[in-house]
mmCIF file of C-alpha atoms in Angstrom:
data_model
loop_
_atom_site.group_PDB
_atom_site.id
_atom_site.type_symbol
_atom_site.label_atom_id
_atom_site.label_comp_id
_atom_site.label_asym_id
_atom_site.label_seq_id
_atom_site.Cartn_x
_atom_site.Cartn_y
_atom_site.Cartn_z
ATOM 1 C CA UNK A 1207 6.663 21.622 32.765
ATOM 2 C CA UNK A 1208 3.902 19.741 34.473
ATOM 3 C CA UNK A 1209 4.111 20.029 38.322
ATOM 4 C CA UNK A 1210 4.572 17.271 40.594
ATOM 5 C CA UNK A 1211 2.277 17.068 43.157
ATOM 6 C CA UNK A 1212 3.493 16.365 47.363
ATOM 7 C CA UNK A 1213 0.323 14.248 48.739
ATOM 8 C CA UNK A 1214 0.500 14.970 52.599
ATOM 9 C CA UNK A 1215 -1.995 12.571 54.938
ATOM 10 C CA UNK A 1216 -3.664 14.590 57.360
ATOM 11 C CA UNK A 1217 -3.890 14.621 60.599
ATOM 12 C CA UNK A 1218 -1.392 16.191 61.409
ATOM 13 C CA UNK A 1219 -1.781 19.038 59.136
ATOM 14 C CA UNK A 1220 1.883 20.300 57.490
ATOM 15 C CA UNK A 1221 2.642 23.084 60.145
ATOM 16 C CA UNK A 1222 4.885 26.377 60.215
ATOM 17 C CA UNK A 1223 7.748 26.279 60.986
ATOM 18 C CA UNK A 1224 10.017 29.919 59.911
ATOM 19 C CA UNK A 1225 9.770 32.638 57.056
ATOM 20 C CA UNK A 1226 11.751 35.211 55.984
ATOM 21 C CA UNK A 1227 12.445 37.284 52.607
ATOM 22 C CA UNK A 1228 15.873 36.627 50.918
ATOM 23 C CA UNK A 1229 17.323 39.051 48.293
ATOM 24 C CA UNK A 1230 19.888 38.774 45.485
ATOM 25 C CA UNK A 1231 21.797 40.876 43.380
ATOM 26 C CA UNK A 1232 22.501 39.994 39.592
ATOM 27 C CA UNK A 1233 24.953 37.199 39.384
ATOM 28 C CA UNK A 1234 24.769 35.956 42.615
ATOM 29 C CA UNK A 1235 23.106 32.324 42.947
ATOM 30 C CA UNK A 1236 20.597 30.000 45.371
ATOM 31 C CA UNK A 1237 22.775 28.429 48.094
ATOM 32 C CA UNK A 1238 23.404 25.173 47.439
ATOM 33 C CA UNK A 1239 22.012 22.732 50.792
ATOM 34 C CA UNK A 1240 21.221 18.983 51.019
ATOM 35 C CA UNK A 1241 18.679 17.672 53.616
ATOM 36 C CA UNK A 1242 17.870 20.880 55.269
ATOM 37 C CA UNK A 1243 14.897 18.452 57.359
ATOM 38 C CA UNK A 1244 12.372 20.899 56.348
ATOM 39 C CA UNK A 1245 10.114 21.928 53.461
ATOM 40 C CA UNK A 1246 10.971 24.937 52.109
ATOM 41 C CA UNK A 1247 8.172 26.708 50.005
ATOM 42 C CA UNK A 1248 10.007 29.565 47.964
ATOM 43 C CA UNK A 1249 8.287 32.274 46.442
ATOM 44 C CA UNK A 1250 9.779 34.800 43.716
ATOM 45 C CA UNK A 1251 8.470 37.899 44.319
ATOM 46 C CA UNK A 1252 10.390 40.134 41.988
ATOM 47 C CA UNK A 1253 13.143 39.319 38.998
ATOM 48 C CA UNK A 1254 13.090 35.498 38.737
ATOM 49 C CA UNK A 1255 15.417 32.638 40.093
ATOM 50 C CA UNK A 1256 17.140 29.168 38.640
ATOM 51 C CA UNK A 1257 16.973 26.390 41.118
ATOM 52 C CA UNK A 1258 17.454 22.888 41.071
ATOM 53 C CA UNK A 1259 16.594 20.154 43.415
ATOM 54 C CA UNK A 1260 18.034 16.649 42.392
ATOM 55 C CA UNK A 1261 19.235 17.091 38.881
ATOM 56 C CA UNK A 1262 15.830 18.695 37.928
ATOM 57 C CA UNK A 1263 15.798 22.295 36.676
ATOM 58 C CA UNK A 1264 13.175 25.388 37.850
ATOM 59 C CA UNK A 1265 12.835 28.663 36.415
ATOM 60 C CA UNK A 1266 10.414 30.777 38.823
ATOM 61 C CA UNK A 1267 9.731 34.091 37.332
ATOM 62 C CA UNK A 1268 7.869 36.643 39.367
ATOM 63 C CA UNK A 1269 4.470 35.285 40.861
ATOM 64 C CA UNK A 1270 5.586 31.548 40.942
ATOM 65 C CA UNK A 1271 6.615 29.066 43.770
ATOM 66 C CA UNK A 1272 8.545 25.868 44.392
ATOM 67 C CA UNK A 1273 8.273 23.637 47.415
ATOM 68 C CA UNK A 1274 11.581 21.995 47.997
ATOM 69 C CA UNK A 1275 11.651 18.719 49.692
ATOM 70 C CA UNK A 1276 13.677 18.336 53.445
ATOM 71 C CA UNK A 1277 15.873 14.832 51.783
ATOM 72 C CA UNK A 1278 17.074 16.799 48.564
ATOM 73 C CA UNK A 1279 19.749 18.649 47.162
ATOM 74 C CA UNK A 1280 18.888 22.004 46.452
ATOM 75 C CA UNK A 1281 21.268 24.444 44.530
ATOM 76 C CA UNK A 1282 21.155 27.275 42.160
ATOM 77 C CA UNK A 1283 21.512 26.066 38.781
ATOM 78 C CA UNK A 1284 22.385 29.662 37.761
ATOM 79 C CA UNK A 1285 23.143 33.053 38.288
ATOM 80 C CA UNK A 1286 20.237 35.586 38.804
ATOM 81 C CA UNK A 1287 19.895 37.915 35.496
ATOM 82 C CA UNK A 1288 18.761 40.994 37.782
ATOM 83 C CA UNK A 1289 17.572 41.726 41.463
ATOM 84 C CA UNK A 1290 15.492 39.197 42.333
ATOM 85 C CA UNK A 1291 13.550 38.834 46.096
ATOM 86 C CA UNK A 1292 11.977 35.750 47.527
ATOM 87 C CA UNK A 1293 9.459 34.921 50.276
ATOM 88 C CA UNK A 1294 10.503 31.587 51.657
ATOM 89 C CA UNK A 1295 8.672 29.700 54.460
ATOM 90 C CA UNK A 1296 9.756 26.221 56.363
ATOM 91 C CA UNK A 1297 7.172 23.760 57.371
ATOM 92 C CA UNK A 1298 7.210 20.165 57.981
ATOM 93 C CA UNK A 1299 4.925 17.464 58.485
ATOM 94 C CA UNK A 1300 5.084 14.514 61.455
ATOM 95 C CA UNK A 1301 2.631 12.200 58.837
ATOM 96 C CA UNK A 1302 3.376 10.356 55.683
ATOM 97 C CA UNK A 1303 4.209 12.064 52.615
ATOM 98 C CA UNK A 1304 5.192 11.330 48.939
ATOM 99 C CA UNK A 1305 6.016 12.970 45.902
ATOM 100 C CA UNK A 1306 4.268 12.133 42.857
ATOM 101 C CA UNK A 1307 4.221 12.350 38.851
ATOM 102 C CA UNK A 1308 0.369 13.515 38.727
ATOM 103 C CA UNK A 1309 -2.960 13.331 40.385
ATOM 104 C CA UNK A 1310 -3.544 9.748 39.318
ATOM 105 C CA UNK A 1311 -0.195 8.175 40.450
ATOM 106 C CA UNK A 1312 -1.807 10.327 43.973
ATOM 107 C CA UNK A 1313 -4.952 8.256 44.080
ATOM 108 C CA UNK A 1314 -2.973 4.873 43.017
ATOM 109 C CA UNK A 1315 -1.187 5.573 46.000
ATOM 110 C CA UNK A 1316 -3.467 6.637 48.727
ATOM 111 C CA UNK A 1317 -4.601 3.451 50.591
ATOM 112 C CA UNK A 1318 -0.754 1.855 51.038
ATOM 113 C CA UNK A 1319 0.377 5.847 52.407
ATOM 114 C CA UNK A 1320 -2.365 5.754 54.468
ATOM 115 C CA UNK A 1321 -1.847 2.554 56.272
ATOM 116 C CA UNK A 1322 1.942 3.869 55.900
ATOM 117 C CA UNK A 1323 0.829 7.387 57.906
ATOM 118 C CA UNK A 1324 -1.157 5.310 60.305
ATOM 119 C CA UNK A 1325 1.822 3.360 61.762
ATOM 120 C CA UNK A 1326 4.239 6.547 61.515
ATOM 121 C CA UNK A 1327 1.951 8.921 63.063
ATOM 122 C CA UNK A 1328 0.460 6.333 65.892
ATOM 123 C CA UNK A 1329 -2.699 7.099 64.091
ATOM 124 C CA UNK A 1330 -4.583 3.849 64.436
ATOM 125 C CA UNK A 1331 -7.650 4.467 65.176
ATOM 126 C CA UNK A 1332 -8.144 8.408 63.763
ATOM 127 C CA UNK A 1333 -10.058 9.072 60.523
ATOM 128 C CA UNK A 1334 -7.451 10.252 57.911
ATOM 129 C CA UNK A 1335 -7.436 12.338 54.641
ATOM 130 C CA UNK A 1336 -5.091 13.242 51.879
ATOM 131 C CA UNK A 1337 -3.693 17.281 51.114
ATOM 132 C CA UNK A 1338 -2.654 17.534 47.636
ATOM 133 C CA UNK A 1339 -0.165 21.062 47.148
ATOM 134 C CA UNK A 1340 1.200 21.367 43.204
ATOM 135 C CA UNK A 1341 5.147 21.416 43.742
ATOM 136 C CA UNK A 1342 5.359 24.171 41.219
ATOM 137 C CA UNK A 1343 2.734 27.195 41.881
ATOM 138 C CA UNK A 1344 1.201 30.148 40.214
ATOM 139 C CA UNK A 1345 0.304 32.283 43.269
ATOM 140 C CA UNK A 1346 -2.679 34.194 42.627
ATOM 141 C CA UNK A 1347 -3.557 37.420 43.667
ATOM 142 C CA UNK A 1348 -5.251 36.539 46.960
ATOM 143 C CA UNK A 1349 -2.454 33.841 47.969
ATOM 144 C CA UNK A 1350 -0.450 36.497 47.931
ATOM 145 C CA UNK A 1351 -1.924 38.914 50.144
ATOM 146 C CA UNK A 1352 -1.638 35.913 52.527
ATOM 147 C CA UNK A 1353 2.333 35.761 52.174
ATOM 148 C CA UNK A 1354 2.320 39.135 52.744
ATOM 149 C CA UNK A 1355 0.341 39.119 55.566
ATOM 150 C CA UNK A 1356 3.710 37.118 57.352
ATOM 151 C CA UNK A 1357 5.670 40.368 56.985
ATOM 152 C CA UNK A 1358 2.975 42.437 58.841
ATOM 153 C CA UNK A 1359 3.041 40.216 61.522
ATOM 154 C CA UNK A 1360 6.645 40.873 62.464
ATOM 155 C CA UNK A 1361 5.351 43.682 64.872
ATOM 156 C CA UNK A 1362 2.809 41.014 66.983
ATOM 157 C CA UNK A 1363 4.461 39.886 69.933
ATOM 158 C CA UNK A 1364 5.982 37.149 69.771
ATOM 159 C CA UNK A 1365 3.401 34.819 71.633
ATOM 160 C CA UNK A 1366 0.675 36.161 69.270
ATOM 161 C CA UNK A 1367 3.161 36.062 65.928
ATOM 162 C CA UNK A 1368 3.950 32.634 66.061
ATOM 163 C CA UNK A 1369 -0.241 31.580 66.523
ATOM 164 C CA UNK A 1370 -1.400 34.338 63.360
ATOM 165 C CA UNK A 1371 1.652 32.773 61.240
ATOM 166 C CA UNK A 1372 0.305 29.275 61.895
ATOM 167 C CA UNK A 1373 -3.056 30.145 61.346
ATOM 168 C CA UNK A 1374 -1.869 32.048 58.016
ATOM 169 C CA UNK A 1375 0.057 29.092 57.211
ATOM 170 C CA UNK A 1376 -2.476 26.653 56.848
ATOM 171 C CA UNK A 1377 -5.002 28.666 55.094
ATOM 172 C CA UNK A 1378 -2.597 29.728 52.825
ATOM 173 C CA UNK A 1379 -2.055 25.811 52.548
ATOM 174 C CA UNK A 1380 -5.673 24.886 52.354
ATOM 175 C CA UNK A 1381 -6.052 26.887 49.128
ATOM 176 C CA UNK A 1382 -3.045 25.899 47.089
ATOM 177 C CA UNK A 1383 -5.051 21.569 47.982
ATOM 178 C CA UNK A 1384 -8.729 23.436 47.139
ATOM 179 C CA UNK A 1385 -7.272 24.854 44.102
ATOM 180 C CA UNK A 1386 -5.578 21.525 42.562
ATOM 181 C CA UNK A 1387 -8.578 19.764 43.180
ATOM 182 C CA UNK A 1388 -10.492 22.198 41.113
ATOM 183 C CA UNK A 1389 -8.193 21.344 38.185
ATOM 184 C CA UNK A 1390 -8.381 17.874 38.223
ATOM 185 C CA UNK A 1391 -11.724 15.650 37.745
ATOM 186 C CA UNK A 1392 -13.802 17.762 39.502
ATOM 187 C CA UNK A 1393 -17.223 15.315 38.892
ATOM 188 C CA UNK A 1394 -15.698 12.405 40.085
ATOM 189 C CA UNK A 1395 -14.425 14.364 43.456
ATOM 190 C CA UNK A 1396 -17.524 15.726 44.234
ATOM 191 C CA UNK A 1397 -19.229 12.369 43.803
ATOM 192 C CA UNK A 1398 -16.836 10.652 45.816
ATOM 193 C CA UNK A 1399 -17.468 13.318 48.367
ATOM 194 C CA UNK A 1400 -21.276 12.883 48.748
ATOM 195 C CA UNK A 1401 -20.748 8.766 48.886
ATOM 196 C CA UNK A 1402 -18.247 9.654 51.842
ATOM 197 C CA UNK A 1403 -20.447 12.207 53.496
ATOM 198 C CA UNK A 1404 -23.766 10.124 53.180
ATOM 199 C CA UNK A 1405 -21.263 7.156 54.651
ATOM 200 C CA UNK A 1406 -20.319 8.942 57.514
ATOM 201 C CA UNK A 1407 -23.855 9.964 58.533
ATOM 202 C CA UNK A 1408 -25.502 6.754 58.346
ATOM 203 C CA UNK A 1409 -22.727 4.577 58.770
ATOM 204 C CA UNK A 1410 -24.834 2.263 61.386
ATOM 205 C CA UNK A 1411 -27.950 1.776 59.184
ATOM 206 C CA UNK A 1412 -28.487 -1.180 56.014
ATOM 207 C CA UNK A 1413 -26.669 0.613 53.371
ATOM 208 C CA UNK A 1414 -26.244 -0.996 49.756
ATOM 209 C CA UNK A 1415 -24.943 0.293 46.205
ATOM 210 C CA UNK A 1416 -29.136 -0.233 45.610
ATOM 211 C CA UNK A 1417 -29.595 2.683 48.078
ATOM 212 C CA UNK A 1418 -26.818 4.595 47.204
ATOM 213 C CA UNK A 1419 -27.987 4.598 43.282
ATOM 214 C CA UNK A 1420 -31.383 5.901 45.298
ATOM 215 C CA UNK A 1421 -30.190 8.758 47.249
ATOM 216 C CA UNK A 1422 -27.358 10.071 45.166
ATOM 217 C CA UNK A 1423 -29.142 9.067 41.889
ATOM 218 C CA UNK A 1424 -25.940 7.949 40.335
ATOM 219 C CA UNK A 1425 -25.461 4.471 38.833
ATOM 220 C CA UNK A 1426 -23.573 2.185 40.715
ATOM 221 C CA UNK A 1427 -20.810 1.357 38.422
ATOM 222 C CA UNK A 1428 -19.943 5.288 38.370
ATOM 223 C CA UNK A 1429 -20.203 5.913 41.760
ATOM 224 C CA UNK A 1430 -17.947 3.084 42.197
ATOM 225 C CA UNK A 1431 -15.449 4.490 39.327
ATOM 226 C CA UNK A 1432 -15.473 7.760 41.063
ATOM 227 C CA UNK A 1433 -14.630 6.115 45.205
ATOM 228 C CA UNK A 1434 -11.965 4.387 43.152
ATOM 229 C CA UNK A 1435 -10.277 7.085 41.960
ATOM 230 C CA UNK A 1436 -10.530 10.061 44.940
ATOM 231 C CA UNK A 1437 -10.680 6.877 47.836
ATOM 232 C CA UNK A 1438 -8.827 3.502 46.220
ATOM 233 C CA UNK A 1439 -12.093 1.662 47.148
ATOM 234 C CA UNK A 1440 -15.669 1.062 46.386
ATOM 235 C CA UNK A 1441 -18.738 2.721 48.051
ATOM 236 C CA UNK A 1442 -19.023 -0.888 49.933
ATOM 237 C CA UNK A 1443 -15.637 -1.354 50.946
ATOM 238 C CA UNK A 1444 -15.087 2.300 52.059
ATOM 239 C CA UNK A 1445 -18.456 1.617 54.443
ATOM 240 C CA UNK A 1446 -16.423 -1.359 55.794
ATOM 241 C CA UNK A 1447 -13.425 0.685 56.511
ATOM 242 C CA UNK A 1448 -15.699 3.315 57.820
ATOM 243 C CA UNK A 1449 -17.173 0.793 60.492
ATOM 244 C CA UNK A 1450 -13.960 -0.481 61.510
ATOM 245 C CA UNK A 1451 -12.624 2.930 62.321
ATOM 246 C CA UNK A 1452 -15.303 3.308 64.456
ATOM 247 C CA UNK A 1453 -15.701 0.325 66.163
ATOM 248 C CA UNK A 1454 -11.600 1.105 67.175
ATOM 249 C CA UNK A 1455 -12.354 4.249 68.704
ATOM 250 C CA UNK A 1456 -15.620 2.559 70.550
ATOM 251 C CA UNK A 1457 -12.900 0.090 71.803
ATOM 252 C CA UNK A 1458 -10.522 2.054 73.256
ATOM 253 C CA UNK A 1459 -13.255 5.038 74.394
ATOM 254 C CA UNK A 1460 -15.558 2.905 76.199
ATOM 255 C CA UNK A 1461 -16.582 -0.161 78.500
ATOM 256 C CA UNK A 1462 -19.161 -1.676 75.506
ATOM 257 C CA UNK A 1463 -18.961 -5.248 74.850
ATOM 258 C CA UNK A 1464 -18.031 -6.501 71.176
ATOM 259 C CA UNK A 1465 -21.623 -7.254 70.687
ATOM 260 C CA UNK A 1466 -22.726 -4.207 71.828
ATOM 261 C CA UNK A 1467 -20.510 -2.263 69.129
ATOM 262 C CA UNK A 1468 -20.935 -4.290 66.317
ATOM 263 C CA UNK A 1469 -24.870 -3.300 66.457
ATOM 264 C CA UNK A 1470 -23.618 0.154 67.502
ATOM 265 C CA UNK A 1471 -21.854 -0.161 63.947
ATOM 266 C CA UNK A 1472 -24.482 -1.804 61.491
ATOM 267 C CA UNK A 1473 -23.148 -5.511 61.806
ATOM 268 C CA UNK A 1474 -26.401 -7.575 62.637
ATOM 269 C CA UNK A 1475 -23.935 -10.785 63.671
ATOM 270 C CA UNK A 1476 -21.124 -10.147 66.006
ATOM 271 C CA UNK A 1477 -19.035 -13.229 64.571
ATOM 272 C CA UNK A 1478 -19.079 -11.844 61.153
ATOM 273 C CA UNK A 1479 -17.847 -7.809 62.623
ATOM 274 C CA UNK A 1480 -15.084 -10.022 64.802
ATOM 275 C CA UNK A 1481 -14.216 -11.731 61.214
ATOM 276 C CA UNK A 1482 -13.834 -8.068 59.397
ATOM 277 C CA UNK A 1483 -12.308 -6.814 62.272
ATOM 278 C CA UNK A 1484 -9.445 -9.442 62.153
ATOM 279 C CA UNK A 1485 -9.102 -9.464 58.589
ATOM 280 C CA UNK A 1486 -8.119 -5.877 58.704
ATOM 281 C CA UNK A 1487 -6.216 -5.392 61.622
ATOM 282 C CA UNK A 1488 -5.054 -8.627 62.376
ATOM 283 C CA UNK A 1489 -6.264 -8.625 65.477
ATOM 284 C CA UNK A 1490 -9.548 -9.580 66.857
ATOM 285 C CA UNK A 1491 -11.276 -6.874 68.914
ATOM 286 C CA UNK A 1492 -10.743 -8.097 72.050
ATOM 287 C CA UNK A 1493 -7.538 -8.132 71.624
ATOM 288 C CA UNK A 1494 -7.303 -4.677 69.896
ATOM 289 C CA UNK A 1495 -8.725 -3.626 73.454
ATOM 290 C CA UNK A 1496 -6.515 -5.301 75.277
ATOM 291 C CA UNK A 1497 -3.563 -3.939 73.552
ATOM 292 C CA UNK A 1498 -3.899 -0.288 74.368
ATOM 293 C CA UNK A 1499 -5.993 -0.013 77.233
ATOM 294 C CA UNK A 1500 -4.974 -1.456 80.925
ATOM 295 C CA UNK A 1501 -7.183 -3.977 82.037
ATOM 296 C CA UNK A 1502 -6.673 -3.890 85.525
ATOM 297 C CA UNK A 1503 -8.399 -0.305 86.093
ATOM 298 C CA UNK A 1504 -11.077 -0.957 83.338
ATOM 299 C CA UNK A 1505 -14.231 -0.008 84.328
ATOM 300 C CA UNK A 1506 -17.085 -1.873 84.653
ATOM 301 C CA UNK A 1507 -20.004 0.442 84.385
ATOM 302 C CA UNK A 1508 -21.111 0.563 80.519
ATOM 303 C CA UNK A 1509 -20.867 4.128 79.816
ATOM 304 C CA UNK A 1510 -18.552 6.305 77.181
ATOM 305 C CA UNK A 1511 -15.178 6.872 79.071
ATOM 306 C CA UNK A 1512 -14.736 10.581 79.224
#
């Protein structure tokens, strides 16, 4: 069947959490557990095993993977047909997370679970991204010299093991998200990635979808098509969101006046950044200030706050 795909906002990355190798004989079955609280990413590494996880039915055969979600019901929906051995790893996440169909039902869904993920995680001011991990995996030859690697690392000490398993952990993570991406529509990523860059680098200067069609030498409408689908928003919106983010973290990191960081921004009038700074936050930026900084030890001086 088609794998689901488990969209993870970032930061936090997913982190490690345990692993361990389970075994079973012919006949014997999956434990059946609901709501363990933790991912658990299953890997068949010889024979194959049945599982199901809310009424829907996996076969993993030698090679494959499943990541079971920390809400479900997980069970073995039937008996092992010879020996069969696992790798299985729990990892959670402290951000927003979701389950989806497909890739596109992903992107539908990014903006509302990142304004979800910012609230959750106390992330209000930090620049965000999406990981996408298939729920159902082929593991290729070099993934798996990474889940083997866990096993070697059972003779580190323990202060060392638990630092080389996270650090395993998240590459191993960073190519199951590099290798969905590379299945999916690669052009439009890729474009949407060199709008975002370009964005972030010259964020404060006059930028318009006239420039953009210049630099990237794309036409407007599909550079817009493509920030739709990989972002949920156009070149020209993401550029406003971009500002914003960074006029937040030039609130709370130093003395500047509003003025001073709308120009800092690329807003030429300070009443029209105070109007896009309201309408998206719902607070003015004064305010925003206010809120999480304390005003009676606020400097004065009009440098960056260390």
């Amino acid at each position: 069947m088609d794998s689901p795909i488990l969209h993870f906002i970032t930061p936090p990355i997913p982190y490690f959490i345990d692993c361990g190798r389970a075994y079973y004989e012919a006949g014997e079955y999956h434990i059946s557990r609901s709501d363990i609280g933790v991912f658990d990413l299953i890997v068949v590494t010889r024979g194959s095993l049945a599982i199901s996880e809310n009424g829907t039915e996996w076969l993993l055969k030698q090679g494959e993977a499943l990541i079971l979600k920390p809400d479900g019901h997980h069970y073995g929906s039937a008996a092992c047909k010879a020996e069969t051995e696992m790798i299985w790893i729990h990892f959670q996440t402290y951000g927003s997370w979701r389950e989806s169909a497909n890739m596109d039902e992903c992107l539908a869904n990014q903006a509302e679970l990142i304004e979800t993920h910012k609230v959750s995680a106390y992330l209000n001011h930090c620049d965000v991204c999406s990981i996408f991990i298939p729920k159902h995996i082929h593991i290729v030859t070099k993934d798996m010299e990474l889940l083997e690697h866990f096993s070697q690392l059972d003779q580190e000490p323990q202060s060392m093991r638990n630092w080389k398993r996270q650090a395993t952990f998240q590459q191993f993570m960073q190519h199951l998200d590099l290798g969905l991406s590379s299945l999916s529509d690669v052009a439009a990523i890729r474009i949407a990635e060199k709008i975002e860059l370009y964005i972030r680098h010259n964020y404060p200067l006059p930028i318009s979808n006239p420039l953009l069609q210049k630099e990237l030498n794309y036409h407007p409408n599909y550079l817009a098509r493509s920030m739709l689908k990989v972002y949920g928003m156009t070149p020209m919106e993401y550029l406003l969101h971009y500002r914003i983010e960074q006029a937040k973290k030039l609130l709370l990191q130093t003395a500047w006046s509003v003025a001073r960081i709308a120009e800092e921004i690329g807003f030429n009038h300070v009443s029209y950044f105070s109007s896009c700074f309201s309408k998206k936050e719902g607070i003015s930026p004064s305010n925003f200030r206010s809120k999480f900084t304390n005003r009676e030890n606020k400097p004065t001086h009009s440098e960056r706050i260390p």
